[in-house]
PDB file of C-alpha atoms and ligand atoms in Angstrom:
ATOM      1  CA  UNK A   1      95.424  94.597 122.320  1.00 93.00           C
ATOM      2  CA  UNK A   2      95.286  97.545 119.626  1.00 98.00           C
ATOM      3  CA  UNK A   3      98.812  97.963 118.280  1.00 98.00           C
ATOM      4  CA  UNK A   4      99.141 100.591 115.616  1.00 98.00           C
ATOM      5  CA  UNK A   5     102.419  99.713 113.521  1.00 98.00           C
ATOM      6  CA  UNK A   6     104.385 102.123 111.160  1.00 99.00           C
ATOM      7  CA  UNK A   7     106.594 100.775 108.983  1.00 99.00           C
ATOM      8  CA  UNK A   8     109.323 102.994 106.467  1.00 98.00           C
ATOM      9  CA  UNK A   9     112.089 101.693 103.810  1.00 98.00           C
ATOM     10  CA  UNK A  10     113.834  99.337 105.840  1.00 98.00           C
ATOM     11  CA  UNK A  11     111.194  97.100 106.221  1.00 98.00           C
ATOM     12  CA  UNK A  12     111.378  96.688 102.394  1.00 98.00           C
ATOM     13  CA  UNK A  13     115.234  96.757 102.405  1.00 98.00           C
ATOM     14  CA  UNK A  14     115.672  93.001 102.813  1.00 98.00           C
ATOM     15  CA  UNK A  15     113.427  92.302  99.757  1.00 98.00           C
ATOM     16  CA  UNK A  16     115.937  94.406  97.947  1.00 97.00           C
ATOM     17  CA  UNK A  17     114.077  98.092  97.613  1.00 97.00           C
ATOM     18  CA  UNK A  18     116.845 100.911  98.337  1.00 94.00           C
ATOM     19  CA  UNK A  19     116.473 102.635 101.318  1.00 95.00           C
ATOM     20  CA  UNK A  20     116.391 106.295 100.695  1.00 94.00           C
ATOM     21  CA  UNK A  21     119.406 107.718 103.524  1.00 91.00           C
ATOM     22  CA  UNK A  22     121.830 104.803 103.311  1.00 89.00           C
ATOM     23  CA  UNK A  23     125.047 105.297 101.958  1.00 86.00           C
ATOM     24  CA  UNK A  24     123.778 103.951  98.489  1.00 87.00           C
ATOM     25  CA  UNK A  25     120.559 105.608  99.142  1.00 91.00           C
ATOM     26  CA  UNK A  26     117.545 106.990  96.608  1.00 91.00           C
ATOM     27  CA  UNK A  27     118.724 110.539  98.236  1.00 89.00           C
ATOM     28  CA  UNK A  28     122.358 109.712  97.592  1.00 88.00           C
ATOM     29  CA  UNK A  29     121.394 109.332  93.454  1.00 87.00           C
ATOM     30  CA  UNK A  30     118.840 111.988  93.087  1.00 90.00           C
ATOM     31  CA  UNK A  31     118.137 115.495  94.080  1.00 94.00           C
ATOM     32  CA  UNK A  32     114.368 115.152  96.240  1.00 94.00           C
ATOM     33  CA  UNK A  33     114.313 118.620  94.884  1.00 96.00           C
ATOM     34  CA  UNK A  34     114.298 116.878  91.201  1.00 96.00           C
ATOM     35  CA  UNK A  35     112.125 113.878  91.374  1.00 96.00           C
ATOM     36  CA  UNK A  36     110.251 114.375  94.587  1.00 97.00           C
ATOM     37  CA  UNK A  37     108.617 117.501  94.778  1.00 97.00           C
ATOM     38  CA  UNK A  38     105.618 119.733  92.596  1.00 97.00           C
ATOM     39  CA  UNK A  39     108.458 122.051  91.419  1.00 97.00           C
ATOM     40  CA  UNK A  40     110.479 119.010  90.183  1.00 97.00           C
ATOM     41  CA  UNK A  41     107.700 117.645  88.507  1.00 97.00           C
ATOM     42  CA  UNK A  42     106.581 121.194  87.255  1.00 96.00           C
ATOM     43  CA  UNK A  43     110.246 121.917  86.106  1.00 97.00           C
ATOM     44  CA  UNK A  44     110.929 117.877  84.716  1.00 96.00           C
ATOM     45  CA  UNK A  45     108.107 115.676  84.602  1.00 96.00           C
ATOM     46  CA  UNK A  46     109.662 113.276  82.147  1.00 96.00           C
ATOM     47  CA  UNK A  47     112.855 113.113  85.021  1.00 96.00           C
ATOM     48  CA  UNK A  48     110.094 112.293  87.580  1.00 97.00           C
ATOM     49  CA  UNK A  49     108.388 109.448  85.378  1.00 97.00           C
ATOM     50  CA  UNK A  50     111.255 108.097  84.756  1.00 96.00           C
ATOM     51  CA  UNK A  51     112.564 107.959  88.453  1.00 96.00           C
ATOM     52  CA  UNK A  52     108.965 106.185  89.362  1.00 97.00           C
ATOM     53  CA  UNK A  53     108.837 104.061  86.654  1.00 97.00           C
ATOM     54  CA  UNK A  54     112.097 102.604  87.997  1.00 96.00           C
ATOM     55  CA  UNK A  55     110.571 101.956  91.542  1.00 97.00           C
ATOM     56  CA  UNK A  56     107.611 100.587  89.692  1.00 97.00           C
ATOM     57  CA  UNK A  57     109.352  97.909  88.283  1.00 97.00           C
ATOM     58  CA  UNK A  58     111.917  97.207  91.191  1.00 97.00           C
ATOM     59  CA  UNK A  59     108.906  96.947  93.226  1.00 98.00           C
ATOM     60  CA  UNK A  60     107.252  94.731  90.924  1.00 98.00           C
ATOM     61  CA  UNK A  61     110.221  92.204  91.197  1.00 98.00           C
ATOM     62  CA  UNK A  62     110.859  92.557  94.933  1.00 98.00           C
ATOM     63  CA  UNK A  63     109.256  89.545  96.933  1.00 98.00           C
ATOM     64  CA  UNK A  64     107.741  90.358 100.529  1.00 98.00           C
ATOM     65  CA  UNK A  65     109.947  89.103 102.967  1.00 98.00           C
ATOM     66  CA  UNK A  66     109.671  87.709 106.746  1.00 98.00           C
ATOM     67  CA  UNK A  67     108.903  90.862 107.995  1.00 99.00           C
ATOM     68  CA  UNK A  68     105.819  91.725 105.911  1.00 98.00           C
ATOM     69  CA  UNK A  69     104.617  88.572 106.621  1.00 98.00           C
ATOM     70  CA  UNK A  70     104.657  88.549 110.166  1.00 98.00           C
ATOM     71  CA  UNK A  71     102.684  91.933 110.125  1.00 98.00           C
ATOM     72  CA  UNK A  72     100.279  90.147 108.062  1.00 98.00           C
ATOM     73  CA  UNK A  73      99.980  87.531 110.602  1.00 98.00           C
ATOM     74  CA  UNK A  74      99.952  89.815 113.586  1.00 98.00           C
ATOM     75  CA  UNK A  75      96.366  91.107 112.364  1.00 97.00           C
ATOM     76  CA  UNK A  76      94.922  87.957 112.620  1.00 96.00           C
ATOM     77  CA  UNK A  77      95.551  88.087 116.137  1.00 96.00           C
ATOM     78  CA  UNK A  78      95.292  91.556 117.272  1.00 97.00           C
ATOM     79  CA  UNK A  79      93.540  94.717 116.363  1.00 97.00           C
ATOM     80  CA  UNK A  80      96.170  95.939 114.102  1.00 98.00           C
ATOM     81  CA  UNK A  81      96.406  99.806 112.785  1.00 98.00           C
ATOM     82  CA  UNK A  82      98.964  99.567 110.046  1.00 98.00           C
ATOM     83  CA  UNK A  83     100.544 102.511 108.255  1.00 98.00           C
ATOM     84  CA  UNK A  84     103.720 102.847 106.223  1.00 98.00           C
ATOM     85  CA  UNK A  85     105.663 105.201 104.256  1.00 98.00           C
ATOM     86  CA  UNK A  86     106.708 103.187 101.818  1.00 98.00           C
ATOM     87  CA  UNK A  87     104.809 103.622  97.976  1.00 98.00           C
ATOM     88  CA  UNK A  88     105.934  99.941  97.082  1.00 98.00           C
ATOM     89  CA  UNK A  89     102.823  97.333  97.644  1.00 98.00           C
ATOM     90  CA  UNK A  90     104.984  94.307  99.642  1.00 98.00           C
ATOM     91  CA  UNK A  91     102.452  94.814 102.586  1.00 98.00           C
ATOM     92  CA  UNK A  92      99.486  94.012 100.690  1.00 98.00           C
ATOM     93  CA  UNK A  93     101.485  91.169  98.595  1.00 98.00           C
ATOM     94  CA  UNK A  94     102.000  89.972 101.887  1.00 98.00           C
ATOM     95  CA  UNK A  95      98.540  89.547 102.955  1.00 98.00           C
ATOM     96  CA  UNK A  96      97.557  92.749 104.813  1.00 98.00           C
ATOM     97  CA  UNK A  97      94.167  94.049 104.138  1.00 96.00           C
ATOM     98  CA  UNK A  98      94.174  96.932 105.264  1.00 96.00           C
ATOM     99  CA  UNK A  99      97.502  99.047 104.699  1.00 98.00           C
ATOM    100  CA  UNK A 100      97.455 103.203 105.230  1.00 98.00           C
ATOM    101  CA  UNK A 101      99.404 104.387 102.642  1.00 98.00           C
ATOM    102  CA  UNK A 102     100.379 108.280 104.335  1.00 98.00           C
ATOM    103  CA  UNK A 103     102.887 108.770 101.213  1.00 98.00           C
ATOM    104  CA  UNK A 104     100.562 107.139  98.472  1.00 98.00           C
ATOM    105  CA  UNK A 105     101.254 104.523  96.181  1.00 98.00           C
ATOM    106  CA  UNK A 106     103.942 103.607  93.070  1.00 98.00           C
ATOM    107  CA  UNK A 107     100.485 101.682  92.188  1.00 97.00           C
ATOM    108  CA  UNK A 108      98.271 104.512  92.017  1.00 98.00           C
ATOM    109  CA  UNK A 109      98.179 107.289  89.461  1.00 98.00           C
ATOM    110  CA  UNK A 110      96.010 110.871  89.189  1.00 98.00           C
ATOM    111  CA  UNK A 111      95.668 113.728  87.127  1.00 97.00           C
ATOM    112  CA  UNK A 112      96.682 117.031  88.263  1.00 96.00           C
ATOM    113  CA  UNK A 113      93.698 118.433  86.363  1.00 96.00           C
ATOM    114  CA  UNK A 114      90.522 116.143  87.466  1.00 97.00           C
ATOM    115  CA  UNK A 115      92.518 114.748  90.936  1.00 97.00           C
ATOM    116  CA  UNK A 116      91.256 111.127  88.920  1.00 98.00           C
ATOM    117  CA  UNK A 117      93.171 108.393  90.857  1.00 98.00           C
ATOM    118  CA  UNK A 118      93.465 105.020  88.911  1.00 97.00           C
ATOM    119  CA  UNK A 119      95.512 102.066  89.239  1.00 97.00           C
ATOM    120  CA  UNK A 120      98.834 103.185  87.508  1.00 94.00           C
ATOM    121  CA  UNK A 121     100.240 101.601  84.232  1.00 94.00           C
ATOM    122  CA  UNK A 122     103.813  99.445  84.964  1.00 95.00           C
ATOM    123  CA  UNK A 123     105.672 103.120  82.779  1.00 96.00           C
ATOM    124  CA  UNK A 124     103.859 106.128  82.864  1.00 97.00           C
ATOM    125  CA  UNK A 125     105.297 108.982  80.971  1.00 95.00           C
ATOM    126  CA  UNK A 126     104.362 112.475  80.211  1.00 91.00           C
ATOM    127  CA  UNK A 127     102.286 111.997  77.248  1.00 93.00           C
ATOM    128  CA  UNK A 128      99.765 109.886  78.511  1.00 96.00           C
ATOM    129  CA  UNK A 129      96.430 111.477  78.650  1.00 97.00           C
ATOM    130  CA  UNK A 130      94.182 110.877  81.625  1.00 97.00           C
ATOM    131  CA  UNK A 131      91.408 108.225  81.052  1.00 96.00           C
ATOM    132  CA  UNK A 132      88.911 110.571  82.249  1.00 97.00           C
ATOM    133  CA  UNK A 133      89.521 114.235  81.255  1.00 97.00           C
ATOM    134  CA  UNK A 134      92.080 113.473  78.392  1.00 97.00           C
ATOM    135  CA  UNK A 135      94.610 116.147  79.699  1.00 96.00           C
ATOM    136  CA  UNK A 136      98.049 114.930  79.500  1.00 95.00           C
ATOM    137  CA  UNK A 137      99.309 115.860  83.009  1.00 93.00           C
ATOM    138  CA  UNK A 138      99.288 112.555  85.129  1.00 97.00           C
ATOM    139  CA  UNK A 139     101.707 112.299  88.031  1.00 97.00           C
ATOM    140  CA  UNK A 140     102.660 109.385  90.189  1.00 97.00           C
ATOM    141  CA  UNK A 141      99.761 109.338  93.152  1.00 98.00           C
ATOM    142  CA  UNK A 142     102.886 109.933  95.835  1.00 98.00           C
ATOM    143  CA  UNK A 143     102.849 112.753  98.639  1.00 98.00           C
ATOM    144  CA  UNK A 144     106.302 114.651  97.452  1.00 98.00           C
ATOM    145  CA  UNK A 145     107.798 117.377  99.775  1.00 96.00           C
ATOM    146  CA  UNK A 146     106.046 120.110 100.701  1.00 95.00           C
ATOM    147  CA  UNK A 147     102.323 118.230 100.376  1.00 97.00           C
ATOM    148  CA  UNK A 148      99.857 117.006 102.997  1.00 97.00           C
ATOM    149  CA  UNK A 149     100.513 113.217 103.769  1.00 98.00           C
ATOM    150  CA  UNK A 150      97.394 111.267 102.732  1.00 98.00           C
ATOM    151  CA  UNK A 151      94.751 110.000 105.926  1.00 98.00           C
ATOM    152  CA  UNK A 152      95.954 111.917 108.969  1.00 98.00           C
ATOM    153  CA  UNK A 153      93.028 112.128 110.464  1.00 98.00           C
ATOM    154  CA  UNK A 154      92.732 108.615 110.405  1.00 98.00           C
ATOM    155  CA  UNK A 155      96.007 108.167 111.637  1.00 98.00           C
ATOM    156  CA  UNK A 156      96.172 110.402 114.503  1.00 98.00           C
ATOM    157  CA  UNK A 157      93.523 108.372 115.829  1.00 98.00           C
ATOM    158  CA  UNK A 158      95.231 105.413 115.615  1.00 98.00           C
ATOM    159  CA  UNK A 159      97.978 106.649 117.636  1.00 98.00           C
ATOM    160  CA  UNK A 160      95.757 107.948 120.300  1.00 98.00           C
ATOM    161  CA  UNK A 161      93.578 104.901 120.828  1.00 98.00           C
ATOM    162  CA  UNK A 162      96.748 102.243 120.839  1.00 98.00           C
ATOM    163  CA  UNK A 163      98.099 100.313 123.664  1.00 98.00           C
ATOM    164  CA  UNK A 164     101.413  99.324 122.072  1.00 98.00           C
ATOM    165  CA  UNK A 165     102.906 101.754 119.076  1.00 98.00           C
ATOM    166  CA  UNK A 166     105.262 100.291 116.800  1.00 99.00           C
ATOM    167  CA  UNK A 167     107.957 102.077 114.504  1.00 99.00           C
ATOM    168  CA  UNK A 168     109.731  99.918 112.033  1.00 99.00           C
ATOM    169  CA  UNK A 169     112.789 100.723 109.635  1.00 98.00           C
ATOM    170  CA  UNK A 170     112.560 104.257 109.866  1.00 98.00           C
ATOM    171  CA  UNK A 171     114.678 106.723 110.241  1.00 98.00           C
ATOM    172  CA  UNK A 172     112.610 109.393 112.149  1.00 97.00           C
ATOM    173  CA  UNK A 173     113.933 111.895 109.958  1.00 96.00           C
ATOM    174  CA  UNK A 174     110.722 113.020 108.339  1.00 96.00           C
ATOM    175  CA  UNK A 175     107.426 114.567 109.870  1.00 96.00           C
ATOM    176  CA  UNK A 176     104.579 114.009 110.674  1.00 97.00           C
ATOM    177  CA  UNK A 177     105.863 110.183 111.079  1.00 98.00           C
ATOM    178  CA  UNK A 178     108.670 111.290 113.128  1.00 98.00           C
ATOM    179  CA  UNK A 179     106.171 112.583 115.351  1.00 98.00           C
ATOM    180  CA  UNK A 180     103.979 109.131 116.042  1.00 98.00           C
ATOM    181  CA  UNK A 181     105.721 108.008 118.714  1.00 98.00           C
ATOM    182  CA  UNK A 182     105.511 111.302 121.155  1.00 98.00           C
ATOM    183  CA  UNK A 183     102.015 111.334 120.243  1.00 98.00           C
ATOM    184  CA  UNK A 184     101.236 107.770 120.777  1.00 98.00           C
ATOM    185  CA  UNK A 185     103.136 108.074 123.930  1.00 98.00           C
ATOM    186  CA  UNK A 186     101.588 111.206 125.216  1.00 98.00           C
ATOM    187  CA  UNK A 187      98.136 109.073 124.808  1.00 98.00           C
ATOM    188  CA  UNK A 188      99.521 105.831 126.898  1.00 98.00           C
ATOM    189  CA  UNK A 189     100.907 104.014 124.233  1.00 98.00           C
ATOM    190  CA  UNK A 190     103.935 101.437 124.846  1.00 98.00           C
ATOM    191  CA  UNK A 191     106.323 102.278 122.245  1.00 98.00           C
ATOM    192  CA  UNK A 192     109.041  99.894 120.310  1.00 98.00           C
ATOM    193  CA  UNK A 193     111.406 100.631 117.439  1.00 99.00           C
ATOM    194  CA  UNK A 194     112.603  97.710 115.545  1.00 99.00           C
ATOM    195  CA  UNK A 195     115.541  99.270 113.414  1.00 98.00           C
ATOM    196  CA  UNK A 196     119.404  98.086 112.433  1.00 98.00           C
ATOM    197  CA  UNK A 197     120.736 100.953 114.515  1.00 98.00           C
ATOM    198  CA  UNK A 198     119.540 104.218 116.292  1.00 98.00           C
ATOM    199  CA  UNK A 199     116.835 106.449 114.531  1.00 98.00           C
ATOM    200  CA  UNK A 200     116.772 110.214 115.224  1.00 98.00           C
ATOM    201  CA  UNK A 201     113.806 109.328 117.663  1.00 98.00           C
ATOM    202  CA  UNK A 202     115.103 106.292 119.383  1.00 98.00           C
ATOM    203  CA  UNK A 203     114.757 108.554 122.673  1.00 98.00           C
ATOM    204  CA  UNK A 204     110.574 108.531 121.656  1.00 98.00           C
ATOM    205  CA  UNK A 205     110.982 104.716 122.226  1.00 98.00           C
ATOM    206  CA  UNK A 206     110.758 102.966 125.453  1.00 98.00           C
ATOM    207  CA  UNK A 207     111.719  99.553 123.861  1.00 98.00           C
ATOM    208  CA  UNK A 208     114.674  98.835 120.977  1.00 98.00           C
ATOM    209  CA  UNK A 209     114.900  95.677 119.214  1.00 98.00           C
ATOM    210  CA  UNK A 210     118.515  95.822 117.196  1.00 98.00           C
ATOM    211  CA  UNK A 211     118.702  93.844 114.018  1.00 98.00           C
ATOM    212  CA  UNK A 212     117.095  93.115 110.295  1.00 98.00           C
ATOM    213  CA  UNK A 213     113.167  93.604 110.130  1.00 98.00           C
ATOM    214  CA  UNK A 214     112.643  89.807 108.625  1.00 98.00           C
ATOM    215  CA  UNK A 215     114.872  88.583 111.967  1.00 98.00           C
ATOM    216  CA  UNK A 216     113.411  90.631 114.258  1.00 98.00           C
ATOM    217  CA  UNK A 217     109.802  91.082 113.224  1.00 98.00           C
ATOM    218  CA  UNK A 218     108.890  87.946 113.279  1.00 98.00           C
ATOM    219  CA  UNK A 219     109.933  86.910 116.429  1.00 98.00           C
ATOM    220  CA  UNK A 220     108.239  90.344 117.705  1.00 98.00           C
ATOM    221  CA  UNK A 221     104.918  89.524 116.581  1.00 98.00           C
ATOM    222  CA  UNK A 222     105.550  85.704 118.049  1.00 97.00           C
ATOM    223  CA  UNK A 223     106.534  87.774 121.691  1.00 97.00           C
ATOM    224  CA  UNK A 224     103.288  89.272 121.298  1.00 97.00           C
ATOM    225  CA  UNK A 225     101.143  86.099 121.216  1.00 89.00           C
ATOM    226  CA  UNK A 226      97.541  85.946 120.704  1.00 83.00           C
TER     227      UNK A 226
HETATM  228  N1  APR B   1     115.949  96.037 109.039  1.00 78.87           N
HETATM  229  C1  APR B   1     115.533  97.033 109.851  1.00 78.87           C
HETATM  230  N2  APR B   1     115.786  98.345 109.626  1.00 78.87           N
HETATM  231  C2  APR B   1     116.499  98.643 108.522  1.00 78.87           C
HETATM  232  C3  APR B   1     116.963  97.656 107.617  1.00 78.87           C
HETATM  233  C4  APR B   1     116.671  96.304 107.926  1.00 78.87           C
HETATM  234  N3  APR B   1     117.072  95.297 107.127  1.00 78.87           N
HETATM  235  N4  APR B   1     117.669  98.285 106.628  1.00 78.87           N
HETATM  236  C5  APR B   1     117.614  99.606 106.895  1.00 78.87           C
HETATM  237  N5  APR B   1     116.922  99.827 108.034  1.00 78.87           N
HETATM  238  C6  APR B   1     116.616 101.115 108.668  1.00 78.87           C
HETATM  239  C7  APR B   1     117.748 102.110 108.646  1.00 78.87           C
HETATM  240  O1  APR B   1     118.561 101.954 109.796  1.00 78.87           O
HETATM  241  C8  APR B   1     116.971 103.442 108.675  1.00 78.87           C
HETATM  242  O2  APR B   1     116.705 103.834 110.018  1.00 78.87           O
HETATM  243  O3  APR B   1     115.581 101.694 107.895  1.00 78.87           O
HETATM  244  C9  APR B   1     115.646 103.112 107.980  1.00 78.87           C
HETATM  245  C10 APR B   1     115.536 103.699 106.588  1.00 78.87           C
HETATM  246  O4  APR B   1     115.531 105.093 106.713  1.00 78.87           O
HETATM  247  P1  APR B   1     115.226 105.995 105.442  1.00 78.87           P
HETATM  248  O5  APR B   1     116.061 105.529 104.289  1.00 78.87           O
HETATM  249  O6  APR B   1     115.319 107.407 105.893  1.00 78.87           O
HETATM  250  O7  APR B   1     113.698 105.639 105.065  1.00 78.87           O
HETATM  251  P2  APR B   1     112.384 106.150 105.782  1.00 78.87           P
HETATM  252  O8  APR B   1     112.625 106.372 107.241  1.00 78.87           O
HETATM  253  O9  APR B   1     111.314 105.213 105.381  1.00 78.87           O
HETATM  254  O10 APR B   1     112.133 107.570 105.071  1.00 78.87           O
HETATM  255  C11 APR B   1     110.945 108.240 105.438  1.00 78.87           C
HETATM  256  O11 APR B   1     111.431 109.970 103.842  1.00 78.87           O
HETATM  257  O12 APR B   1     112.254 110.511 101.806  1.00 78.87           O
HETATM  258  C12 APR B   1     111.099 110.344 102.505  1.00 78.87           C
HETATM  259  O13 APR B   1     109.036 109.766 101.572  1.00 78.87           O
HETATM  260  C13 APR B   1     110.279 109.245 101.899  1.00 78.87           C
HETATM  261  O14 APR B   1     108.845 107.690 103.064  1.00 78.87           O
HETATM  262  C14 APR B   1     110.157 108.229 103.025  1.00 78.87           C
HETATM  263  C15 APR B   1     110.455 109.050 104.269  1.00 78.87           C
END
């Protein structure tokens, strides 16, 4: 069966990464206008390193939990599309091979005057000079508001050839991710949402498994046998 899985902050909330809308959310400590967005950046890049150097190194210390490791199981068994939202790297620490990252990675760095990608130092900070053109304007490699998610193409496909979409700990509050299901759907897909409570697409979903992604995950992907 080809199940294409998307995956946001609440799969990651378990292993002790903030969730971004929760009442003691990323969005309830910082302006996205500040530390998620070109302008930001342009206006306070030292605010924005900082901010990311944070996640860096709470992601560094988070563990993968039951969740991530049932997805990494599932793969074995089934031809497995999996994208996420989420910048941390739990997925892949996990054992996934193949992860789409549509809003980059807290791993991955690039300069905003070469578009050089490289494998981003644990702190990054504004004075750091790119290894390849020298200039000193490096940014995290994360989509921010108001920029093209990375692999569409890619992932529109995805949602058109699967038989069973899958939306995990999202909150369906952001596009084009908000969109998957309705587009999965409109293509014949079977579509689930594994979340704590209501998303604002639960009505996208024809299934809804209530409860935390490392309870409800893995006894998903064991529903789903081989
Ligand atoms: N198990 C399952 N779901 C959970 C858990 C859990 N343990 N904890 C939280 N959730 C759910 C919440 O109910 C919520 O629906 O995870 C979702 C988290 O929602 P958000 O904080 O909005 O995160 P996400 O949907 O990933 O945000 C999407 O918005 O700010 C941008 O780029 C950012 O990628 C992010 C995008």
């Amino acid at each position: 069966m080809r199940i294409t899985v998307l995956t946001g902050a609440g799969i990651s909330a378990e292993s002790g990464l903030a969730t971004f809308r929760a009442s003691d959310g990323l969005w309830e400590n910082h302006r996205i206008e500040d530390v998620a967005s070109p302008d930001g950046f342009a206006r306070d890049p030292a605010l924005v390193h900082q901010f990311y150097n944070e996640r860096r190194k709470n992601a560094a210390a988070a563990v993968p939990n039951a969740a991530h490791q049932a997805l990494a199981r599932l793969a074995e068994r089934h031809d497995l599309t999996l994208i996420t939202q989420n910048v941390d790297d739990l997925h892949e620490r996990a054992g996934s091979a193949k992860v789409i990252h549509m809003h980059g990675s807290l791993n991955r760095a690039r300069c905003t005057s070469c578009n050089l990608t490289w494998a981003a130092p644990p702190q990054m900070s504004v004075d750091m000079p790119c290894p390849a053109c020298a200039a000193r304007t490096i940014r995290p490699d994360i989509v921010w508001f108001g920029e093209m998610p990375f692999h569409l193409e890619q992932i529109w496909v995805a949602l058109e050839q699967a038989d069973l979409f899958a939306a995990i700990g999202t909150s369906g509050n952001v596009y084009p991710a908000a969109g998957f299901a309705q587009h999965a759907a409109r293509n014949g897909a079977h579509c689930v949402e594994l979340n704590l409570q209501d998303s604002a697409t639960s009505r996208d979903f024809d299934d809804h498994i209530r409860g935390p992604a490392s309870l409800t995950v893995p006894a998903w992907v064991d529903s789903l046998g081989s």
